[in-house]
Short mmCIF file of C-alpha atoms and ligand atoms in Angstrom, two decimals:
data_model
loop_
_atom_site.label_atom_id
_atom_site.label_comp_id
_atom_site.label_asym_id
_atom_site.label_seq_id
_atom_site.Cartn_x
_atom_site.Cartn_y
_atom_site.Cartn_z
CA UNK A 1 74.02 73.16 86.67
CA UNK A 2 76.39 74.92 88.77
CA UNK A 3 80.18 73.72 88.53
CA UNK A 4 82.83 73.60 90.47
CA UNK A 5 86.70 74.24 90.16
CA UNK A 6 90.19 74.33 91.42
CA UNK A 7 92.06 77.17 92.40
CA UNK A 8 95.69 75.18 92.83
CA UNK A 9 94.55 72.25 95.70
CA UNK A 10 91.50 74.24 96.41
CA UNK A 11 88.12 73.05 94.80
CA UNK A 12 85.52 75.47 94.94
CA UNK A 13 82.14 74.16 95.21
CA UNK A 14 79.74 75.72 94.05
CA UNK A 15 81.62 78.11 91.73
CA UNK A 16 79.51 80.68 93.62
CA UNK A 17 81.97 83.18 95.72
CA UNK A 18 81.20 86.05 98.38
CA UNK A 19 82.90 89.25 97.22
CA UNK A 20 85.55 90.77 99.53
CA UNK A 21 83.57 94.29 100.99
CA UNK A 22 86.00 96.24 102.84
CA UNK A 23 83.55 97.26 106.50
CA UNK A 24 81.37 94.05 105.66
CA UNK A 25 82.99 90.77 104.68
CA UNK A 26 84.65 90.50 108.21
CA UNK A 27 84.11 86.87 110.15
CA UNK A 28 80.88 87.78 111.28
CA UNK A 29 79.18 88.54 108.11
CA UNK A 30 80.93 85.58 106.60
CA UNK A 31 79.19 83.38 109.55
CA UNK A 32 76.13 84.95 108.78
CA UNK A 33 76.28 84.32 104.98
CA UNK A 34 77.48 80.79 105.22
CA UNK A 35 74.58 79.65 107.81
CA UNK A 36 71.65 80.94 105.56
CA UNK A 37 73.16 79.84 101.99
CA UNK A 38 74.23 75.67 103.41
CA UNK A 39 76.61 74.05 100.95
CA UNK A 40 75.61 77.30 98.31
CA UNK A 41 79.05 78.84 98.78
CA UNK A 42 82.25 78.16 97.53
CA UNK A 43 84.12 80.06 98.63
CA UNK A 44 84.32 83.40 100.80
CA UNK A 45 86.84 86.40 100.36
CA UNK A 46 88.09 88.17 103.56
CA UNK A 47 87.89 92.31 103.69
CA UNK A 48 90.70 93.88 102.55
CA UNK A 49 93.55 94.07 105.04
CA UNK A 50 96.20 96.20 104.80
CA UNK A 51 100.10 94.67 104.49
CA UNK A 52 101.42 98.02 106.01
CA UNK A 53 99.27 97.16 109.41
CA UNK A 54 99.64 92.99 109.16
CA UNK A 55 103.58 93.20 108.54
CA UNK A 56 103.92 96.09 111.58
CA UNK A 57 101.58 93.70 113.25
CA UNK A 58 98.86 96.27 113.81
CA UNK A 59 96.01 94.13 116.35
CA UNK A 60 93.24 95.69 113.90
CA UNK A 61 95.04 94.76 111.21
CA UNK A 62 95.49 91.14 112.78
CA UNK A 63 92.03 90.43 113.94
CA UNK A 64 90.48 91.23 110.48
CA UNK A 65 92.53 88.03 109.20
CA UNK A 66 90.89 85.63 111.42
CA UNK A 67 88.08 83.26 110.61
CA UNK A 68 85.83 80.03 112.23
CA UNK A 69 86.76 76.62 110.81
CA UNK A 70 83.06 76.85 108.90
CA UNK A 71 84.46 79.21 106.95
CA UNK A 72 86.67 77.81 104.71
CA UNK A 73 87.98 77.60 102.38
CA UNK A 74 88.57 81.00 103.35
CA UNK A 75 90.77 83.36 101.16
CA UNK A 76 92.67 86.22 102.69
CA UNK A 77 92.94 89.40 100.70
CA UNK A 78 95.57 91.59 101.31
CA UNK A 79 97.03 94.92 99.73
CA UNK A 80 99.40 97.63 99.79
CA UNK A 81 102.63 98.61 97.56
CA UNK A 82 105.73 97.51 99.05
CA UNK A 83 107.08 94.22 97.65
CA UNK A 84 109.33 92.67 101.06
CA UNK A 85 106.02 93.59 102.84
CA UNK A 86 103.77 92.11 100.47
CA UNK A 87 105.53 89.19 100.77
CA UNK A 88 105.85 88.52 104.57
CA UNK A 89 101.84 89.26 104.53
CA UNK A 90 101.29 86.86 102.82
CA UNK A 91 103.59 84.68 104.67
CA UNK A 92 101.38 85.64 107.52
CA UNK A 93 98.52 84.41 105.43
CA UNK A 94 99.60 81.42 104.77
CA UNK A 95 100.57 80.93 108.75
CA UNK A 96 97.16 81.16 110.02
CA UNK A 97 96.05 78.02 107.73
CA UNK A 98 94.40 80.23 105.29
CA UNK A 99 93.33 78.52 102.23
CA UNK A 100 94.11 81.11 99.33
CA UNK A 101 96.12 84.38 99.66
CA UNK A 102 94.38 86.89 97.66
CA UNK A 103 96.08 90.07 96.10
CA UNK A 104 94.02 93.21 95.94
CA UNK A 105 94.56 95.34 92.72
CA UNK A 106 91.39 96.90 92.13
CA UNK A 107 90.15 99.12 95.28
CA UNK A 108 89.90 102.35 93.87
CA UNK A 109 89.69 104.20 96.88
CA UNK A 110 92.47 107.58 96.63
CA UNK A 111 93.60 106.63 100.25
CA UNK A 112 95.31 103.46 98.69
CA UNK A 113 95.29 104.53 95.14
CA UNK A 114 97.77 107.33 96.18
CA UNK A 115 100.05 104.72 98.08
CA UNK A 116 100.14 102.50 94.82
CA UNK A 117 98.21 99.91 95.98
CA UNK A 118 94.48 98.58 94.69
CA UNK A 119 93.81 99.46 91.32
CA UNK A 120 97.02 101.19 90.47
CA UNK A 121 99.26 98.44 90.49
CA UNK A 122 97.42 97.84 87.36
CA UNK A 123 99.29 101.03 85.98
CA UNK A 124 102.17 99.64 87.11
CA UNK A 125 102.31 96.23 86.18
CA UNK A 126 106.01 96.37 86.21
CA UNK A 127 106.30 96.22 89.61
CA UNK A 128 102.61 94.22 89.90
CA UNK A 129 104.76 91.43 88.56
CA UNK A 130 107.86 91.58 90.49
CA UNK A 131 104.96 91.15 93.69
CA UNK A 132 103.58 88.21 91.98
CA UNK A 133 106.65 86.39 91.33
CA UNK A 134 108.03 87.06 94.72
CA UNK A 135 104.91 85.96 96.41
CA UNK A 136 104.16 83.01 94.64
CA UNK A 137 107.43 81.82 95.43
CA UNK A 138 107.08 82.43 99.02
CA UNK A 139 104.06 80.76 99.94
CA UNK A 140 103.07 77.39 99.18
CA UNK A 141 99.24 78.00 99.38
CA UNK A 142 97.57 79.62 95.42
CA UNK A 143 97.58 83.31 95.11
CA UNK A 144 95.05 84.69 93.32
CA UNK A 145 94.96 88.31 92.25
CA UNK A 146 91.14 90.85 91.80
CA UNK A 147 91.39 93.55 89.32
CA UNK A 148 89.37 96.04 87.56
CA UNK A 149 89.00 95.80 83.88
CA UNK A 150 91.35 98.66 84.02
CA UNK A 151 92.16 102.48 85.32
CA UNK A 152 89.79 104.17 82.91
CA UNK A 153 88.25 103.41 79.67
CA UNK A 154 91.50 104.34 77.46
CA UNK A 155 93.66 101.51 79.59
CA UNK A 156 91.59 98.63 79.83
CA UNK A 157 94.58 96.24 80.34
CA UNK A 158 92.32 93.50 82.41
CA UNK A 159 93.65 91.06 79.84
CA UNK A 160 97.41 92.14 79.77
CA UNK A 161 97.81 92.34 83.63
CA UNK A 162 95.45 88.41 83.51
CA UNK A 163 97.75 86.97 81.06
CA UNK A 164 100.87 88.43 83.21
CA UNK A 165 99.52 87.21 86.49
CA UNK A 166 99.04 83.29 84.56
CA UNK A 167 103.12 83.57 83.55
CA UNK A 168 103.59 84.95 87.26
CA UNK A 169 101.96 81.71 88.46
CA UNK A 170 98.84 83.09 90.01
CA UNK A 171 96.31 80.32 90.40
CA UNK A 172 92.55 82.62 89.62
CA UNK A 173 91.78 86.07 88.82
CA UNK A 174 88.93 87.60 90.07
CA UNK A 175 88.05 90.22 87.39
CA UNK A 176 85.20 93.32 88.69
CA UNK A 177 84.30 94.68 85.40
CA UNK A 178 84.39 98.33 86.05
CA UNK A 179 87.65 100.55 85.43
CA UNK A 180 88.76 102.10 88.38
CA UNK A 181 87.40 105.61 87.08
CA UNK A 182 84.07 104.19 87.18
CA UNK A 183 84.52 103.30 90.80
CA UNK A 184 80.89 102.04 91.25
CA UNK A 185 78.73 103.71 89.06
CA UNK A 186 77.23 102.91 85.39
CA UNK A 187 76.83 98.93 84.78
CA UNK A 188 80.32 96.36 84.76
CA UNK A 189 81.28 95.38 81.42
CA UNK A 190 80.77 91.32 81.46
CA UNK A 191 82.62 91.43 77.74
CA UNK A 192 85.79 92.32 78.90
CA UNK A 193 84.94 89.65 81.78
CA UNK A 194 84.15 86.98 79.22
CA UNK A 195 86.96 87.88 77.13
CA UNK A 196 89.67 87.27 79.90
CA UNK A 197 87.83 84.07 80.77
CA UNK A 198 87.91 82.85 77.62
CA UNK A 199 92.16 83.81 76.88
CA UNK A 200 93.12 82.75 80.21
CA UNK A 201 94.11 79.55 81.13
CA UNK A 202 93.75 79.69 85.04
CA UNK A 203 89.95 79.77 86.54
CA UNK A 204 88.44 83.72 85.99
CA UNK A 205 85.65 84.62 88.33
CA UNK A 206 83.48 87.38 87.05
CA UNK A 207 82.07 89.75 89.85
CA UNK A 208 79.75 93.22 88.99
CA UNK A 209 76.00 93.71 89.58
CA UNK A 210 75.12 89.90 90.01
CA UNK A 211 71.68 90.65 91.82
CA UNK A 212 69.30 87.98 91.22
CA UNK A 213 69.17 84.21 89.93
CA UNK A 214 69.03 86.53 86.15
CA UNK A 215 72.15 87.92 85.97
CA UNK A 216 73.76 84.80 88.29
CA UNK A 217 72.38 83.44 84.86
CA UNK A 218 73.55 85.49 82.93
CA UNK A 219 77.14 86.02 84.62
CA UNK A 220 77.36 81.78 84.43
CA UNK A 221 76.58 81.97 80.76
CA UNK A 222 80.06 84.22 79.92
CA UNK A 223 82.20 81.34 80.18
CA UNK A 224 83.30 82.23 83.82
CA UNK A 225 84.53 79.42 85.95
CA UNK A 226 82.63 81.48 89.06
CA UNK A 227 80.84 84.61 89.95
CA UNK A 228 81.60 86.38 92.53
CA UNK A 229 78.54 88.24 94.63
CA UNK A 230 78.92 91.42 96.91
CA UNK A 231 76.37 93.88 97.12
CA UNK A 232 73.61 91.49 96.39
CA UNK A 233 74.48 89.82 99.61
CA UNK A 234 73.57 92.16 101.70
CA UNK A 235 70.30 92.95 99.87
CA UNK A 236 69.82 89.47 99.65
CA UNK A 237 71.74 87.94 102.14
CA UNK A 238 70.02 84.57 101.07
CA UNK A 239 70.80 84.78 97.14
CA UNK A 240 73.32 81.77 96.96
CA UNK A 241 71.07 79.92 97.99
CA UNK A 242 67.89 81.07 95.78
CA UNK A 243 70.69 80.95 92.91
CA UNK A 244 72.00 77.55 93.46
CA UNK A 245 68.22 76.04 93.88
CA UNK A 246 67.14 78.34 90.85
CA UNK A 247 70.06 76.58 88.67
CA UNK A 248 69.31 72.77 89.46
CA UNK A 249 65.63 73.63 89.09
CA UNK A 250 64.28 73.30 92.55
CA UNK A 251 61.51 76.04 94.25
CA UNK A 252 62.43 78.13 96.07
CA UNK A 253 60.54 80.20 98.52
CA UNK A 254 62.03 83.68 98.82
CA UNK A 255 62.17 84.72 102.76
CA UNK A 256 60.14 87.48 103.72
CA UNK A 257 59.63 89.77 106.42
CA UNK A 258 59.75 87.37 109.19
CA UNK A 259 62.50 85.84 108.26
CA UNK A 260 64.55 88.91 107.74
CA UNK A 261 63.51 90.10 111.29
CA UNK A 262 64.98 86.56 112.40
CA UNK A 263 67.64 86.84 110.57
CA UNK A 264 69.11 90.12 111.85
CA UNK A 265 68.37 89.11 115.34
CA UNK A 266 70.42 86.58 114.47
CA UNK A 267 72.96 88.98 113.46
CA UNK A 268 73.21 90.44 116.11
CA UNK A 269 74.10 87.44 118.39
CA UNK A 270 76.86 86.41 115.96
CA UNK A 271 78.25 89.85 116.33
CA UNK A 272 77.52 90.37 120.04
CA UNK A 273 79.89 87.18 120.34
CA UNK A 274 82.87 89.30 118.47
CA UNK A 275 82.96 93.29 119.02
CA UNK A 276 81.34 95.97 121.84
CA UNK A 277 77.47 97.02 121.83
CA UNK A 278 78.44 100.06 119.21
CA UNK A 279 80.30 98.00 116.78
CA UNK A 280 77.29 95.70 117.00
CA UNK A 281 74.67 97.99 116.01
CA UNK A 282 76.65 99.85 113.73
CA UNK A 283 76.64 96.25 111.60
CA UNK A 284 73.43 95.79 112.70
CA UNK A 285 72.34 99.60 110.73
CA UNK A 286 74.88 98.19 107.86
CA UNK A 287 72.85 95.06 106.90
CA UNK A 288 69.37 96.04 107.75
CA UNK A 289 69.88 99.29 105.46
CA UNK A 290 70.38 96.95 102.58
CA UNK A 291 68.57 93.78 103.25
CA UNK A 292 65.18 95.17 104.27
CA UNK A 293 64.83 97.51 101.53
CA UNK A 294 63.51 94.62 98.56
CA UNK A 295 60.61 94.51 101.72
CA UNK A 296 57.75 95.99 100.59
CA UNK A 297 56.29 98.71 103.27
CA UNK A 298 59.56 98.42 104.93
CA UNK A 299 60.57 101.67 105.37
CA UNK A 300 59.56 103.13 108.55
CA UNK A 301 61.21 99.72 110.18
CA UNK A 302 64.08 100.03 108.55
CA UNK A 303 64.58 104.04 109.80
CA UNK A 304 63.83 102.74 113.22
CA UNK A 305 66.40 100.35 113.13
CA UNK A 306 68.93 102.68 111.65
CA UNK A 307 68.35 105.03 114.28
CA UNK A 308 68.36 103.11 117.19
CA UNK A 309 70.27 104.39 119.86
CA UNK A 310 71.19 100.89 121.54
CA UNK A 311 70.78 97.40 120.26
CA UNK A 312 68.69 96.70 123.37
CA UNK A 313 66.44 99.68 121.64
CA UNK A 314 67.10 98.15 118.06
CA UNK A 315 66.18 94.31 119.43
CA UNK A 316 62.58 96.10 120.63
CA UNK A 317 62.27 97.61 116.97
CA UNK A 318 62.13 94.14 115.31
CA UNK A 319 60.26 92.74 117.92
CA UNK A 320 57.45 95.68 117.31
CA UNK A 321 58.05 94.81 113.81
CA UNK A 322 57.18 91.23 114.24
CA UNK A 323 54.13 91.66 116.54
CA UNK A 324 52.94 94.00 114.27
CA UNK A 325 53.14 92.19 111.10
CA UNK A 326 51.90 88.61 112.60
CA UNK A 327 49.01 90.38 114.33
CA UNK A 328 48.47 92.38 110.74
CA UNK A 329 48.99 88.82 108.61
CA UNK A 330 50.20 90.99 105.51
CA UNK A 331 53.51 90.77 105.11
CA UNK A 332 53.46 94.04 102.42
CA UNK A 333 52.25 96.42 105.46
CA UNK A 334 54.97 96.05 107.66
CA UNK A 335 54.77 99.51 109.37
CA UNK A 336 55.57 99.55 112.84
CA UNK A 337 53.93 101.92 114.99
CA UNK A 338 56.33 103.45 117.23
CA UNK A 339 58.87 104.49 114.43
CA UNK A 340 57.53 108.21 114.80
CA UNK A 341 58.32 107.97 118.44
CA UNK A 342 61.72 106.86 117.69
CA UNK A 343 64.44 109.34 116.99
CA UNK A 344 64.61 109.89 113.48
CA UNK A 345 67.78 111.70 113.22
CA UNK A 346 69.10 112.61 109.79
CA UNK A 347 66.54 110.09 107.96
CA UNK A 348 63.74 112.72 109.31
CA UNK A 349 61.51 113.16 106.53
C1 FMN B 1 81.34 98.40 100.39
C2 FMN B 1 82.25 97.69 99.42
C3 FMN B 1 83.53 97.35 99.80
C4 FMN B 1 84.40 96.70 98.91
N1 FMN B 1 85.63 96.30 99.35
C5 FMN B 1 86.42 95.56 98.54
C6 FMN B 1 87.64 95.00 99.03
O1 FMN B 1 88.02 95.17 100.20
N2 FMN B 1 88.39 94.28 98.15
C7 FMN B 1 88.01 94.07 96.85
O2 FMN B 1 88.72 93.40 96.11
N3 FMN B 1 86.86 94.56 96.39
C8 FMN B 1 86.05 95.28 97.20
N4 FMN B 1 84.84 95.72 96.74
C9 FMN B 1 84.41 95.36 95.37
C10 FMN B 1 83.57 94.07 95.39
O3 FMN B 1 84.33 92.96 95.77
C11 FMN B 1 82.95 93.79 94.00
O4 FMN B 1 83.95 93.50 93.07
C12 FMN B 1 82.12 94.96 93.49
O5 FMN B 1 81.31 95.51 94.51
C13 FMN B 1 81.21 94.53 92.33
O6 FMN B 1 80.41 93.46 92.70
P1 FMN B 1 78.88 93.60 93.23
O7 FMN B 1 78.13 94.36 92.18
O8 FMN B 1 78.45 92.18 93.39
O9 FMN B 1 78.92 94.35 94.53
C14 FMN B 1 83.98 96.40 97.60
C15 FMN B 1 82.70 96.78 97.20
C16 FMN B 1 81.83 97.40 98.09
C17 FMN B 1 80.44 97.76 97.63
#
């Protein structure tokens, strides 16, 4: 069975969570997510926003905090150094009516590494917990905090800085088991994850190569309160729902080609509604990279797609794709036949 549980007021149900994705989790994916996986999410995690840009109230900056009353409850991550700015950020947070204020200490990216933000307030958990303290006192909605499982694999400290961050009063940690030297690559350790669960008091939500209903499975069995899903979103931008049915034991009937064409048309209105004709089809490129890929035969589409000049030229790409696989009836030999026509840029075999 799938759970629930609290973060402070919060209840989070099902203890299934969208992973913040800096350049995909913004209000538009998060639409997108939430309509095709009803009542399968608990929760969603904003982007990462940046407390330098909210606190010197930077529009970008601003805009990437806001979200649609289906969306909650919403949590807003934030990140950055500075300790007065960290606070009135999340003061900002909390103005907007945002469910959860979310601290980011695991982005390994230099960029914010270098600034002391992300991941390396984990090497300086000093300050990390001056932050904490200050911001939990500030607002009156939970914090929570993501990490790594540490910098590299001589400092994995995921269970110092978690037991630090209970005393500080944060209300769940998120814990990505990967140190921050592994950025993405190898498989996250769900030990370390299970370990923290289990020595923490406050709810831990385990997030790392959570794919499939197997390793939601799996993930479940560690003893987390939640799992948290990213990249298997976008691949699978239907797998909170296939997970929730697959846990209470109810079929269910994986979409296919059609309804991935559907569903990025979809996409695009959502997204259409919110940003100019190149933001849209740059999203548009983003999510039909990933979630056409598990289609078999789907690869000439999907370079169509991704080199689409327009979204007008992009909308006639699914419709070939559609015409060509209901006229075809095989849903494995979806090959449209323009794609050599198309511009084939740097895909070009
Ligand atoms: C493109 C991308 C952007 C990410 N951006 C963020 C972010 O802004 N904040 C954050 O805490 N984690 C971020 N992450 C990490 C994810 O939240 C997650 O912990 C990690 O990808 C492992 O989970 P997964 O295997 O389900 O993707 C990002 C990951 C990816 C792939």
């Amino acid at each position: 069975m799938l759970s629930s549980f609290d973060i402070g007021n919060v209840r989070v149900s099902p203890n299934l969570v969208l992973a913040p994705m800096s350049g995909v989790t913004n209000s538009c994916f998060r639409k997108l997510i939430r309509g095709e996986n009803p009542g399968a999410l608990g929760l969603a995690v904003t982007e990462f926003i940046s407390i330098e840009g909210l606190t010197r109230r930077n529009g970008r900056s601003l805009q990437m905090m806001e979200y649609g009353e289906e969306d909650r409850p919403i949590s807003i991550q934030i990140f950055g150094y500075d300790i007065d700015r960290m606070v009135e950020a999340a003061k900002m947070v909390e103005d907007t009516g945002a469910n959860i204020v979310d601290i980011n200490c695991g982005c390994p990216v230099p960029k914010v590494v270098k600034r002391g933000g992300g991941c390396e307030l984990m090497r300086q958990t000093f300050h990390l917990n001056k932050i904490l303290t200050r911001v939990v006192k500030a607002v009156s909605i939970p914090v929570t905090l993501k990490i790594r499982s540490g910098w590299d694999d001589e400092s994995r400290n995921a269970l110092d800085v978690g037991r630090m961050a209970e005393d500080a009063g944060v209300a769940m940690l998120a814990v990505h088991g990967r140190t921050r030297k592994a950025l993405y690559r190898g498989i996250a350790d769900w030990e370390i994850v299970a370990q923290v669960a289990d020595e923490l008091k406050i709810p831990v939500v385990g997030s790392g190569d959570i794919i499939d209903v197997d390793s939601a499975k799996q993930a479940l069995s560690s003893g987390v309160a939640g799992i948290m899903i990213g990249r298997g979103a976008m691949a699978n931008p239907w797998i909170f729902a296939e997970i929730a049915a697959a846990v209470r034991g109810e079929p269910f009937e994986r979409p296919g080609v059609l309804e991935t064409i559907e569903l990025l048309e979809r996409y695009s209105l959502i997204l259409s509604e919110r940003m100019p004709e190149r933001g849209v089809t740059g999203k548009m490129k983003q999510l039909a990279s990933q979630a056409t890929r598990r289609l078999k035969g789907s690869s000439k589409a999907r370079r169509a797609i991704c080199t689409s000049q327009s979204l007008a030229e992009m909308l006639e790409v699914l419709e070939q794709w559609r015409e060509y696989v209901l006229s075809d009836g095989s849903e494995g030999a979806a090959i449209i036949s323009t794609a050599q026509e198309l511009p084939l840029g740097e895909l070009a075999p």
